[in-house]
Amino acid sequence: MLLKKTNIEERLFRLRAKENKAENILKEVYNLLREDAERETGIAKRLAVNANAPTNPFRFDLLDTKRIFHLEQIKEICIDYRLRFLNSRYFKGPFPPSAIARIKQLEKLHHLEIQGFMIMAPSKLFKLEDKDDPLLFAPIGNGYFYLVHKWGNDLHPLRKWLMWPFRDLKNLIVLVLFLSYLVTLMIPEGLFSKTNSSSEFWIVYFFMFKSIAAIVIFYGVALGKNFNPAIWNSKYFNA
């Protein structure tokens, strides 16, 4: 059996074709990575210097309806758990890669650049990093928002009840009355008088109520605190 002779010219052309193909593949990979990096930079910029946008033209047939919420529902949760719902430009925590990836996925699916990102998170996350869970929303019009992504840890299971006194003035007064009663019960009998009577109890109770109420008022005024309905969408630190 005779071996076919080697055509060096043909081999040279074949080698160049392989190298050109490999070079084209490298260029395609490089372009994809560059485009992806540019897309991430654009998303980060829109999150950091975000302008309010009334709507995003999502394709509604591709949206997960379970992730669509009305502003009134968001407001109710913010008030119950003392959270804030603000534009993402006020958010001081880092945006994790999972959030950026989710945004890129949505933008590719819907062929758009999402604008007007909103964040639901505890107040602390709008001035320093914390471990609680932020929720990232995008407006879709008519007061509705689409939950884009959630990261971090869940809130404390008792947070709703711990924040209950801050819902309104009535709740705060009820708490002060209850605490005053408990403190009054802790005072030893006969401390202020040799004879125990109901009138003495209520006098001490009234004194404790005034003392605790004064502390609460001082704390609220000195730190510029306000009730949950007044701060849920406030961008001011001392709200």
CSV table of C-alpha atoms in Angstrom, one decimal:
chain,number,residue,atom,x,y,z
A,1,MET,CA,0.0,0.0,0.0
A,2,LEU,CA,1.4,3.3,-1.1
A,3,LEU,CA,1.2,6.2,1.4
A,4,LYS,CA,-0.2,9.5,0.0
A,5,LYS,CA,2.4,12.2,-0.3
A,6,THR,CA,2.2,15.2,2.0
A,7,ASN,CA,1.3,18.4,0.3
A,8,ILE,CA,3.0,21.1,2.4
A,9,GLU,CA,1.0,23.9,0.8
A,10,GLU,CA,-2.3,22.2,1.7
A,11,ARG,CA,-1.1,21.6,5.2
A,12,LEU,CA,-0.1,25.2,5.6
A,13,PHE,CA,-3.5,26.4,4.4
A,14,ARG,CA,-5.3,23.9,6.7
A,15,LEU,CA,-3.2,25.1,9.7
A,16,ARG,CA,-4.0,28.7,9.0
A,17,ALA,CA,-7.7,27.9,8.8
A,18,LYS,CA,-7.6,26.2,12.2
A,19,GLU,CA,-5.7,29.1,13.7
A,20,ASN,CA,-8.2,31.6,12.2
A,21,LYS,CA,-11.1,29.6,13.5
A,22,ALA,CA,-9.6,29.5,17.0
A,23,GLU,CA,-8.8,33.2,16.8
A,24,ASN,CA,-12.4,33.9,15.8
A,25,ILE,CA,-13.7,31.8,18.7
A,26,LEU,CA,-11.5,33.8,21.0
A,27,LYS,CA,-12.7,37.1,19.6
A,28,GLU,CA,-16.4,35.9,20.0
A,29,VAL,CA,-15.7,34.9,23.6
A,30,TYR,CA,-13.9,38.2,24.2
A,31,ASN,CA,-16.8,40.2,22.7
A,32,LEU,CA,-19.3,38.3,24.8
A,33,LEU,CA,-17.4,39.0,28.0
A,34,ARG,CA,-17.0,42.6,27.0
A,35,GLU,CA,-20.7,43.0,26.3
A,36,ASP,CA,-21.5,41.3,29.5
A,37,ALA,CA,-19.2,43.5,31.5
A,38,GLU,CA,-20.7,46.6,29.8
A,39,ARG,CA,-24.2,45.4,30.6
A,40,GLU,CA,-23.2,44.9,34.3
A,41,THR,CA,-21.7,48.3,34.4
A,42,GLY,CA,-24.9,49.8,33.0
A,43,ILE,CA,-27.0,48.0,35.5
A,44,ALA,CA,-24.8,49.1,38.4
A,45,LYS,CA,-25.0,52.7,37.2
A,46,ARG,CA,-28.8,52.6,36.9
A,47,LEU,CA,-29.0,51.1,40.4
A,48,ALA,CA,-26.7,53.8,41.9
A,49,VAL,CA,-28.0,56.9,40.1
A,50,ASN,CA,-31.5,55.8,39.5
A,51,ALA,CA,-34.2,58.1,38.2
A,52,ASN,CA,-37.8,57.5,39.0
A,53,ALA,CA,-39.6,55.7,36.2
A,54,PRO,CA,-43.4,55.3,36.2
A,55,THR,CA,-43.3,52.1,34.2
A,56,ASN,CA,-41.1,49.4,32.5
A,57,PRO,CA,-42.5,47.8,29.3
A,58,PHE,CA,-42.3,44.2,30.5
A,59,ARG,CA,-43.9,41.5,28.4
A,60,PHE,CA,-46.7,40.6,30.8
A,61,ASP,CA,-47.1,37.1,29.4
A,62,LEU,CA,-43.5,36.3,30.6
A,63,LEU,CA,-43.9,37.7,34.1
A,64,ASP,CA,-44.4,35.6,37.2
A,65,THR,CA,-47.7,36.9,38.5
A,66,LYS,CA,-46.8,35.7,42.0
A,67,ARG,CA,-44.1,38.4,42.1
A,68,ILE,CA,-46.3,41.3,41.2
A,69,PHE,CA,-47.3,43.5,44.2
A,70,HIS,CA,-49.4,46.7,44.5
A,71,LEU,CA,-47.9,49.8,46.3
A,72,GLU,CA,-50.6,49.5,49.0
A,73,GLN,CA,-49.5,45.9,49.8
A,74,ILE,CA,-45.8,47.0,50.0
A,75,LYS,CA,-46.8,49.9,52.2
A,76,GLU,CA,-48.7,47.6,54.6
A,77,ILE,CA,-45.7,45.3,55.0
A,78,CYS,CA,-43.4,48.3,55.5
A,79,ILE,CA,-45.6,49.7,58.2
A,80,ASP,CA,-46.0,46.4,60.0
A,81,TYR,CA,-42.2,45.6,60.0
A,82,ARG,CA,-40.9,49.2,60.1
A,83,LEU,CA,-39.2,49.0,56.7
A,84,ARG,CA,-38.6,51.6,54.1
A,85,PHE,CA,-39.4,51.5,50.4
A,86,LEU,CA,-37.0,53.9,48.6
A,87,ASN,CA,-35.3,54.4,45.3
A,88,SER,CA,-32.2,52.2,44.9
A,89,ARG,CA,-29.9,55.2,44.8
A,90,TYR,CA,-30.4,55.6,48.5
A,91,PHE,CA,-29.3,52.0,49.2
A,92,LYS,CA,-25.9,51.9,50.8
A,93,GLY,CA,-25.4,48.1,50.9
A,94,PRO,CA,-23.7,46.1,48.1
A,95,PHE,CA,-25.7,44.6,45.3
A,96,PRO,CA,-24.8,40.9,45.2
A,97,PRO,CA,-23.9,39.2,41.9
A,98,SER,CA,-27.1,37.2,42.1
A,99,ALA,CA,-29.1,40.4,41.9
A,100,ILE,CA,-27.1,41.7,38.9
A,101,ALA,CA,-27.5,38.3,37.2
A,102,ARG,CA,-31.3,38.3,37.8
A,103,ILE,CA,-31.6,41.8,36.3
A,104,LYS,CA,-29.6,40.7,33.2
A,105,GLN,CA,-31.8,37.7,32.9
A,106,LEU,CA,-35.0,39.8,33.0
A,107,GLU,CA,-33.6,42.4,30.6
A,108,LYS,CA,-32.6,39.7,28.1
A,109,LEU,CA,-35.9,38.0,28.4
A,110,HIS,CA,-38.0,41.2,27.9
A,111,HIS,CA,-35.6,43.0,25.6
A,112,LEU,CA,-35.4,46.2,27.7
A,113,GLU,CA,-33.3,48.2,30.2
A,114,ILE,CA,-35.1,48.2,33.6
A,115,GLN,CA,-35.4,51.7,35.1
A,116,GLY,CA,-36.6,53.0,38.4
A,117,PHE,CA,-35.4,50.2,40.8
A,118,MET,CA,-36.9,50.4,44.3
A,119,ILE,CA,-35.7,48.7,47.5
A,120,MET,CA,-37.6,47.5,50.5
A,121,ALA,CA,-35.3,47.1,53.5
A,122,PRO,CA,-34.8,48.1,57.1
A,123,SER,CA,-33.8,51.8,57.6
A,124,LYS,CA,-30.2,50.8,58.6
A,125,LEU,CA,-29.6,49.5,55.1
A,126,PHE,CA,-30.1,52.9,53.7
A,127,LYS,CA,-27.2,54.3,55.6
A,128,LEU,CA,-24.9,51.3,56.4
A,129,GLU,CA,-24.5,47.6,55.7
A,130,ASP,CA,-26.6,45.2,57.6
A,131,LYS,CA,-27.5,41.5,57.5
A,132,ASP,CA,-31.2,41.8,57.0
A,133,ASP,CA,-33.0,41.1,53.7
A,134,PRO,CA,-33.5,43.8,51.0
A,135,LEU,CA,-36.0,43.2,48.3
A,136,LEU,CA,-35.4,44.8,44.8
A,137,PHE,CA,-38.5,45.9,42.8
A,138,ALA,CA,-39.1,47.4,39.4
A,139,PRO,CA,-42.2,49.5,38.6
A,140,ILE,CA,-44.5,48.1,36.0
A,141,GLY,CA,-47.2,50.9,36.0
A,142,ASN,CA,-50.5,51.8,37.8
A,143,GLY,CA,-48.9,51.5,41.2
A,144,TYR,CA,-47.7,47.9,40.7
A,145,PHE,CA,-44.2,46.7,41.2
A,146,TYR,CA,-42.4,43.5,40.1
A,147,LEU,CA,-40.2,41.7,42.7
A,148,VAL,CA,-36.9,41.3,40.8
A,149,HIS,CA,-34.7,39.8,43.5
A,150,LYS,CA,-34.3,39.2,47.3
A,151,TRP,CA,-31.0,38.5,49.0
A,152,GLY,CA,-29.6,38.3,52.5
A,153,ASN,CA,-31.2,36.8,55.6
A,154,ASP,CA,-34.8,36.8,56.7
A,155,LEU,CA,-36.1,39.3,59.3
A,156,HIS,CA,-36.3,38.3,63.0
A,157,PRO,CA,-39.5,36.3,63.5
A,158,LEU,CA,-40.7,38.7,66.3
A,159,ARG,CA,-39.9,41.9,64.3
A,160,LYS,CA,-43.5,42.6,63.5
A,161,TRP,CA,-44.5,42.5,67.2
A,162,LEU,CA,-41.4,44.4,68.3
A,163,MET,CA,-42.3,47.2,65.8
A,164,TRP,CA,-46.0,47.1,66.8
A,165,PRO,CA,-45.7,50.1,69.3
A,166,PHE,CA,-44.3,52.3,66.5
A,167,ARG,CA,-47.3,51.9,64.2
A,168,ASP,CA,-49.2,54.8,65.7
A,169,LEU,CA,-49.6,56.9,68.9
A,170,LYS,CA,-52.4,54.7,70.2
A,171,ASN,CA,-50.2,51.6,70.2
A,172,LEU,CA,-47.3,53.4,71.9
A,173,ILE,CA,-49.6,54.7,74.7
A,174,VAL,CA,-50.9,51.2,75.2
A,175,LEU,CA,-47.4,49.9,75.6
A,176,VAL,CA,-46.4,52.7,78.0
A,177,LEU,CA,-49.6,52.0,80.1
A,178,PHE,CA,-48.7,48.3,80.2
A,179,LEU,CA,-45.1,48.8,81.1
A,180,SER,CA,-46.1,51.3,83.9
A,181,TYR,CA,-48.4,48.7,85.3
A,182,LEU,CA,-45.7,46.0,85.3
A,183,VAL,CA,-43.2,48.4,87.0
A,184,THR,CA,-45.8,49.4,89.6
A,185,LEU,CA,-46.4,45.7,90.5
A,186,MET,CA,-42.6,45.3,91.0
A,187,ILE,CA,-42.5,48.0,93.7
A,188,PRO,CA,-42.5,46.4,97.2
A,189,GLU,CA,-45.7,46.9,99.2
A,190,GLY,CA,-45.5,49.5,102.0
A,191,LEU,CA,-42.4,51.2,100.4
A,192,PHE,CA,-44.2,54.6,100.4
A,193,SER,CA,-46.8,54.0,103.1
A,194,LYS,CA,-47.3,51.7,106.1
A,195,THR,CA,-50.8,50.9,104.9
A,196,ASN,CA,-51.5,49.3,101.5
A,197,SER,CA,-54.4,50.8,99.6
A,198,SER,CA,-55.7,51.0,96.1
A,199,SER,CA,-55.2,54.7,96.0
A,200,GLU,CA,-51.5,54.4,96.8
A,201,PHE,CA,-51.2,51.8,94.0
A,202,TRP,CA,-52.8,54.1,91.4
A,203,ILE,CA,-50.7,57.1,92.6
A,204,VAL,CA,-47.5,55.1,92.1
A,205,TYR,CA,-48.9,53.9,88.8
A,206,PHE,CA,-49.5,57.4,87.6
A,207,PHE,CA,-46.0,58.4,88.7
A,208,MET,CA,-44.5,55.5,86.8
A,209,PHE,CA,-46.6,56.3,83.7
A,210,LYS,CA,-45.3,59.9,83.7
A,211,SER,CA,-41.7,58.8,84.1
A,212,ILE,CA,-41.8,56.2,81.3
A,213,ALA,CA,-43.8,58.5,79.0
A,214,ALA,CA,-41.2,61.2,79.6
A,215,ILE,CA,-38.4,58.8,78.6
A,216,VAL,CA,-40.2,57.7,75.5
A,217,ILE,CA,-40.9,61.3,74.5
A,218,PHE,CA,-37.3,62.3,75.1
A,219,TYR,CA,-36.0,59.3,73.1
A,220,GLY,CA,-38.4,60.1,70.2
A,221,VAL,CA,-37.6,63.8,70.1
A,222,ALA,CA,-33.9,63.5,70.7
A,223,LEU,CA,-33.4,60.9,67.9
A,224,GLY,CA,-35.9,62.3,65.6
A,225,LYS,CA,-38.0,59.2,65.5
A,226,ASN,CA,-41.5,58.9,63.9
A,227,PHE,CA,-44.2,56.4,63.5
A,228,ASN,CA,-44.1,53.7,60.8
A,229,PRO,CA,-46.7,55.3,58.4
A,230,ALA,CA,-44.7,58.5,58.3
A,231,ILE,CA,-41.3,56.9,57.4
A,232,TRP,CA,-42.1,53.9,55.1
A,233,ASN,CA,-41.2,55.9,52.0
A,234,SER,CA,-39.2,58.8,53.6
A,235,LYS,CA,-35.7,59.4,52.3
A,236,TYR,CA,-34.7,61.5,55.3
A,237,PHE,CA,-32.6,59.9,58.0
A,238,ASN,CA,-34.3,61.7,61.0
A,239,ALA,CA,-37.8,60.7,59.9
